[in-house]
Coordinates of C-alpha atoms in Angstrom, one line a residue:
X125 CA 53.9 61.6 208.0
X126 CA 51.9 64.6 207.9
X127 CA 52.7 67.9 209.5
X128 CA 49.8 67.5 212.1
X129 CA 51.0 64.3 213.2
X130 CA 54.4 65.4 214.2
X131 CA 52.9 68.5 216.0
X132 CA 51.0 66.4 218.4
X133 CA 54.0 64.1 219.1
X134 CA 56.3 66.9 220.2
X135 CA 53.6 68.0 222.6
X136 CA 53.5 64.2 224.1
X137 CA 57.2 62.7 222.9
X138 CA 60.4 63.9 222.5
X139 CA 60.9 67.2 220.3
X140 CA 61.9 67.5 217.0
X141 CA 64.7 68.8 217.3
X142 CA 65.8 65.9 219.8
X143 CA 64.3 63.7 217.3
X144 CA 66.9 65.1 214.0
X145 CA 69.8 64.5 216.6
X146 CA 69.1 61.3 217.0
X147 CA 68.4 60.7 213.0
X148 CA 71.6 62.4 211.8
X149 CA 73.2 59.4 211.1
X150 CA 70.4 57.9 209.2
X151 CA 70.2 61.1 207.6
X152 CA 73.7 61.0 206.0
X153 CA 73.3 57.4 204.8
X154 CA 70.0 58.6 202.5
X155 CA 71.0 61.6 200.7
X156 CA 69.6 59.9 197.2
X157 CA 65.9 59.5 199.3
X158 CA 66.0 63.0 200.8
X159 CA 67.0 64.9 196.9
X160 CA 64.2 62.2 195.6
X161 CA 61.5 63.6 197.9
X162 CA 58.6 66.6 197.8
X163 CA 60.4 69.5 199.5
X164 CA 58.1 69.8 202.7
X165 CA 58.5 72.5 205.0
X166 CA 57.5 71.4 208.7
X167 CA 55.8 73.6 210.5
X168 CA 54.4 73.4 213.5
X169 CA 50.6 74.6 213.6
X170 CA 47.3 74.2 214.2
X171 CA 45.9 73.8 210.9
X172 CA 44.0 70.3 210.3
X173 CA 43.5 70.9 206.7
X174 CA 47.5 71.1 206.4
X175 CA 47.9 67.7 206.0
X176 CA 45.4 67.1 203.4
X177 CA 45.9 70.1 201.4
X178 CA 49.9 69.1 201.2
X179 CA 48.7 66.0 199.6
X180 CA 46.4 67.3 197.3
X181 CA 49.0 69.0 195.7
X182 CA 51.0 66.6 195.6
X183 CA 48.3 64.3 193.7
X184 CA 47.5 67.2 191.0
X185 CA 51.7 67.8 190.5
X186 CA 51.9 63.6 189.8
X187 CA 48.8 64.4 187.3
X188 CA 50.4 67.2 185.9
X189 CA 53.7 65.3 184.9
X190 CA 51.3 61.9 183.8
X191 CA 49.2 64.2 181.3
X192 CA 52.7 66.0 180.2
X193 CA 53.9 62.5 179.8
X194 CA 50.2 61.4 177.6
X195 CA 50.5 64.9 175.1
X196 CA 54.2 63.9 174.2
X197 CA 53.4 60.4 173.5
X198 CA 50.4 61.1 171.7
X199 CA 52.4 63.3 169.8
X200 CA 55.2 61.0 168.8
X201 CA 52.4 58.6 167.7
X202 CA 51.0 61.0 165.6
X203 CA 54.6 62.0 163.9
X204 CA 54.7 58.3 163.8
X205 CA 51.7 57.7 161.8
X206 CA 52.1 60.2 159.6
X207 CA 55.3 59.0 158.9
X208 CA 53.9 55.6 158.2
X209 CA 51.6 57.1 155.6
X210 CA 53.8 59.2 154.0
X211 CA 55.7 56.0 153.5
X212 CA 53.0 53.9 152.1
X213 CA 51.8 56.9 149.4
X214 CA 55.9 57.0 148.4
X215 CA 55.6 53.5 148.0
X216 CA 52.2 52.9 146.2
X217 CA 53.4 56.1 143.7
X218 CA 56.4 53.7 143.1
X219 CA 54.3 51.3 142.6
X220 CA 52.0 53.2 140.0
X221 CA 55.3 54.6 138.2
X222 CA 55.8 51.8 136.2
X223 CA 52.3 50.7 134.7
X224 CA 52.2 55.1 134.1
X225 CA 55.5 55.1 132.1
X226 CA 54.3 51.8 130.5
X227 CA 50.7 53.8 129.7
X228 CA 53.2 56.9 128.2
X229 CA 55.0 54.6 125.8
X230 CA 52.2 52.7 124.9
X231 CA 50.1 55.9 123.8
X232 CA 53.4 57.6 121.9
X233 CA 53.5 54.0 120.2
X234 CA 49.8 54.2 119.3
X235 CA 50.5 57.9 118.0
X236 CA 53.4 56.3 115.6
X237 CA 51.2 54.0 114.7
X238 CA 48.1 56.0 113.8
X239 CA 50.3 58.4 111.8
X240 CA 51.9 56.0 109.6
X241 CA 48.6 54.2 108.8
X242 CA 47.0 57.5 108.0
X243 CA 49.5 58.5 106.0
X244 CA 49.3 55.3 104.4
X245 CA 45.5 55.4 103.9
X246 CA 45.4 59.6 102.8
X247 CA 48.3 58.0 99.9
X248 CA 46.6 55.5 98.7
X249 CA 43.0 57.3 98.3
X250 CA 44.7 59.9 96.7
X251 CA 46.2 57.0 94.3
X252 CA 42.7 56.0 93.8
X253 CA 41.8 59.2 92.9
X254 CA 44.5 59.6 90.3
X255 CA 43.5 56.1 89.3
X256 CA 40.0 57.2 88.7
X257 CA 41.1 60.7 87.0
X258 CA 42.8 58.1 84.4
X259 CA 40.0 56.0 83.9
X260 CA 37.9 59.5 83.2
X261 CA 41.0 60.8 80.8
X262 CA 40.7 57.5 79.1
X263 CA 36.7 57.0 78.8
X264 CA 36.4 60.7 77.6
X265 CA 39.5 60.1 74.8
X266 CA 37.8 57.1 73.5
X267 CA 34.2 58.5 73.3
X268 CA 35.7 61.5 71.7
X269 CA 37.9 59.6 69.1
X270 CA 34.7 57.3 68.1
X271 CA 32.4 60.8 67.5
X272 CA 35.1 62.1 65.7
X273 CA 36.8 59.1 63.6
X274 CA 35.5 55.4 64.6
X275 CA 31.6 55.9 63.9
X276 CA 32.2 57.5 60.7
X277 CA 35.0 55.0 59.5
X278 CA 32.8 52.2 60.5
X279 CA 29.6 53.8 59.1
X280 CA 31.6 54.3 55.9
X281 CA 33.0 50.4 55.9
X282 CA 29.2 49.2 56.3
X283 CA 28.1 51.3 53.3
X284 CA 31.4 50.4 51.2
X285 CA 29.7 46.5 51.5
X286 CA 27.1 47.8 50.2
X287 CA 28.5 49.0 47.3
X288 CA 30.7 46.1 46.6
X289 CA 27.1 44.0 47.1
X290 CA 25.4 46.4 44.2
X291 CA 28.6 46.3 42.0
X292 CA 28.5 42.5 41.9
X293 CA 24.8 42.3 41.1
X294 CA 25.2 44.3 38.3
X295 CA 28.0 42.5 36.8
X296 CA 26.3 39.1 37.4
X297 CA 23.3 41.2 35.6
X298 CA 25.3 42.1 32.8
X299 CA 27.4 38.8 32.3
X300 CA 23.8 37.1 32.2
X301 CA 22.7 39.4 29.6
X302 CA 25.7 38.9 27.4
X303 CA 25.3 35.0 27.9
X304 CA 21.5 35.0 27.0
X305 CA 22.3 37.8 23.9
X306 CA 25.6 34.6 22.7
X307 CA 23.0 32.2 23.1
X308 CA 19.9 33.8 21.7
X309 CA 20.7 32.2 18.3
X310 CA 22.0 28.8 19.6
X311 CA 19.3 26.8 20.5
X312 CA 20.8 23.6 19.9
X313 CA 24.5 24.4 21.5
X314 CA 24.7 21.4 24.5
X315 CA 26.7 23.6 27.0
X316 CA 24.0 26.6 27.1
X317 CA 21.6 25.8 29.5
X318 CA 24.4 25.0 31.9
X319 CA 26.0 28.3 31.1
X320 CA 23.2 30.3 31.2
X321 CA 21.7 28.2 35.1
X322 CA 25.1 29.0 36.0
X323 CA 25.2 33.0 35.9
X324 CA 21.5 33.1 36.8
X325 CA 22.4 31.7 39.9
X326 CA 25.6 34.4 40.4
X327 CA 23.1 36.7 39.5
X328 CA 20.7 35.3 42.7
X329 CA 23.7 35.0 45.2
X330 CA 24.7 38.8 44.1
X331 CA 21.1 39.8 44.8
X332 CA 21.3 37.7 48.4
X333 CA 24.8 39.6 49.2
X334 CA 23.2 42.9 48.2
X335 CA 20.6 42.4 50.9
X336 CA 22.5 41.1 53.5
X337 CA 25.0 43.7 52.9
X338 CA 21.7 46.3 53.4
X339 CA 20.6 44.7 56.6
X340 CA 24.3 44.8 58.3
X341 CA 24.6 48.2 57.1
X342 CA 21.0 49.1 58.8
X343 CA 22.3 47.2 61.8
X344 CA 25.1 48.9 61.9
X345 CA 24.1 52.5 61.8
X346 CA 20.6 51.9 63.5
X347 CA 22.0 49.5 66.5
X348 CA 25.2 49.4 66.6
X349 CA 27.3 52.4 66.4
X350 CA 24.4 53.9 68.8
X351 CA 24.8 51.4 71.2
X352 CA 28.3 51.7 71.0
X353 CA 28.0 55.3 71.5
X354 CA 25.7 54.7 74.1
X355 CA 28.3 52.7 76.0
X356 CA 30.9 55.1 75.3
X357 CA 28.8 57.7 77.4
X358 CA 28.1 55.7 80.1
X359 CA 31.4 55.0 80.7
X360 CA 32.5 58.7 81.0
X361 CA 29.8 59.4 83.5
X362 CA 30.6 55.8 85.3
X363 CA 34.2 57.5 85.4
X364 CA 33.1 60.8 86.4
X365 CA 31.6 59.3 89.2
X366 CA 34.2 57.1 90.6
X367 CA 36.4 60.3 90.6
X368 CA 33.6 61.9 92.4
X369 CA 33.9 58.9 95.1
X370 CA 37.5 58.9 94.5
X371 CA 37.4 62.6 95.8
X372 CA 35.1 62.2 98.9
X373 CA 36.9 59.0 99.9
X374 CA 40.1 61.0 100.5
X375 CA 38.2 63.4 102.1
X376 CA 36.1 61.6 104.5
X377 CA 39.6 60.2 104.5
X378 CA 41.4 63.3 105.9
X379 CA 38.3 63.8 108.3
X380 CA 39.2 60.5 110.0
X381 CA 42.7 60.4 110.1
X382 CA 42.3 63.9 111.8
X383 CA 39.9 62.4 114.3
X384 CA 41.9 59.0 115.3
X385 CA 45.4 61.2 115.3
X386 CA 43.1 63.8 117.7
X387 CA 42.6 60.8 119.9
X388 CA 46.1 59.1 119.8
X389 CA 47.1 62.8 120.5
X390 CA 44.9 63.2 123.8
X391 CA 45.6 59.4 125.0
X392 CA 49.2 60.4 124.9
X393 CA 48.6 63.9 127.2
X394 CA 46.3 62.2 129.7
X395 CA 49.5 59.4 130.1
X396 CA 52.2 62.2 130.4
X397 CA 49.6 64.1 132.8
X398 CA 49.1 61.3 135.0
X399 CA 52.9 61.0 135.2
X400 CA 53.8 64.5 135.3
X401 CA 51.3 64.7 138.6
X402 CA 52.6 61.7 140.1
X403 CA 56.1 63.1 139.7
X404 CA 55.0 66.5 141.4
X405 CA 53.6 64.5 144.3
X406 CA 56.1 62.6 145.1
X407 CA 58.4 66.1 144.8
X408 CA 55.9 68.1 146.9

């Protein structure tokens, strides 16, 4: 009841004060409704706008404590959510920690790996290039020993044919001689013209093996022994060339291993870096 309201009734009714004798009872029986209510003074006066102005602030004090009551539980849902999504980025790192130390090991495998199959592959080109170092020791010896020992030796074998070739014709010659010089004065002896058809044809085959003897010497020292000589060469410069491979093959060899360990290297950092931040975020 507004204070204007009970100013008009104790110019008509009975008075207030008549009116809290009569209430004290009632008024002992509701102490928890008289603590629970607005502290009002009542005063008597002419004011219309009391009333209304008493209510007003009433209405803004109920505001007051309802947006109070909105900030703190807009706050709470705030700590709330961000508790929520501190929750769910603990739990997807969690999540990520495994396939990341999985990623590390992998990469430190693949590092192993690389370095024991370049070390493997930098051993055996440099076995090839000792292999082809041999093979160039061994091509050089041999065209060296056959310009020093084997052309001449062979050269002198050919010629020594030769000579055996000549030596028999002339003593199938000679023994034909001394036949027909015997049988000069024999011209009735049965066996001579055997004897005599007999050397003259040793005397023929001497003469064959004299010439063939000639043309396999001429083969020899015209084709042969150069062509052998030839070949000789070739194979030292064949040889010097593989060692030449030999040599870049190890390097190009070195250049690679150096560029797969360099990336086996930097897979294995970008792992550890992707774990080493997800450790410092779920520390921060």
């Amino acid at each position: 009841m507004g204070r204007h309201e009970r100013t008009r009734r104790s110019a008509h009714g009975p008075t207030l004060t008549a009116m809290h004798d009569l209430l004290r009872p009632s008024a002992l029986l509701l102490p928890s409704l008289l603590l629970a209510s607005c502290s009002i003074t009542v005063e008597a006066t002419s004011d219309p706008m009391g009333e209304d102005a008493l209510e007003l602030h009433d209405v803004h004090e109920g505001h007051g404590e309802a947006d109070h009551g909105t900030h703190e539980e807009g706050a709470h849902e705030d700590e709330g959510a961000q508790g929520q999504g501190s929750e769910r980025a603990a739990a997807k790192r969690e999540a990520q920690r495994p396939q990341l130390e999985r990623a590390v090991e992998l990469a430190r495998r693949d590092l192993q790996i690389a370095e024991y199959e370049a070390s493997m592959a930098l051993e055996a080109a440099g076995w090839a290039v000792e292999a082809a170092d041999a093979k160039l020791a061994v091509a050089t010896e041999r065209l060296e020993r056959f310009g020093a020992l084997e052309r001449d030796h062979q050269e002198e074998e050919s010629q020594m044919g030769v000579d055996r070739a000549e030596d028999r014709l002339v003593r199938e010659q000679q023994d034909l001689q001394g036949i027909l010089d015997i049988y000069a004065e024999e011209t009735e002896a049965r066996s001579r013209d055997e004897i005599i058809r007999r050397h003259r044809q040793s005397v023929m085959f001497a003469e064959r093996g004299l010439e063939m003897a000639e043309r396999a010497h001429a083969l020899k020292v015209e084709h042969e022994l150069p062509a052998r000589q030839r070949e000789l060469e070739r194979a030292v410069r064949e040889a010097d060339q593989a060692l030449d491979v030999a040599h870049d093959r190890r390097s190009k060899q070195e250049l690679v291993n150096q560029r797969d360990l360099l990336r086996k290297r930097g897979a294995l950092e970008d792992a550890e870096r992707k774990l080493d931040e997800l450790d410092r975020e779920a520390d921060a």
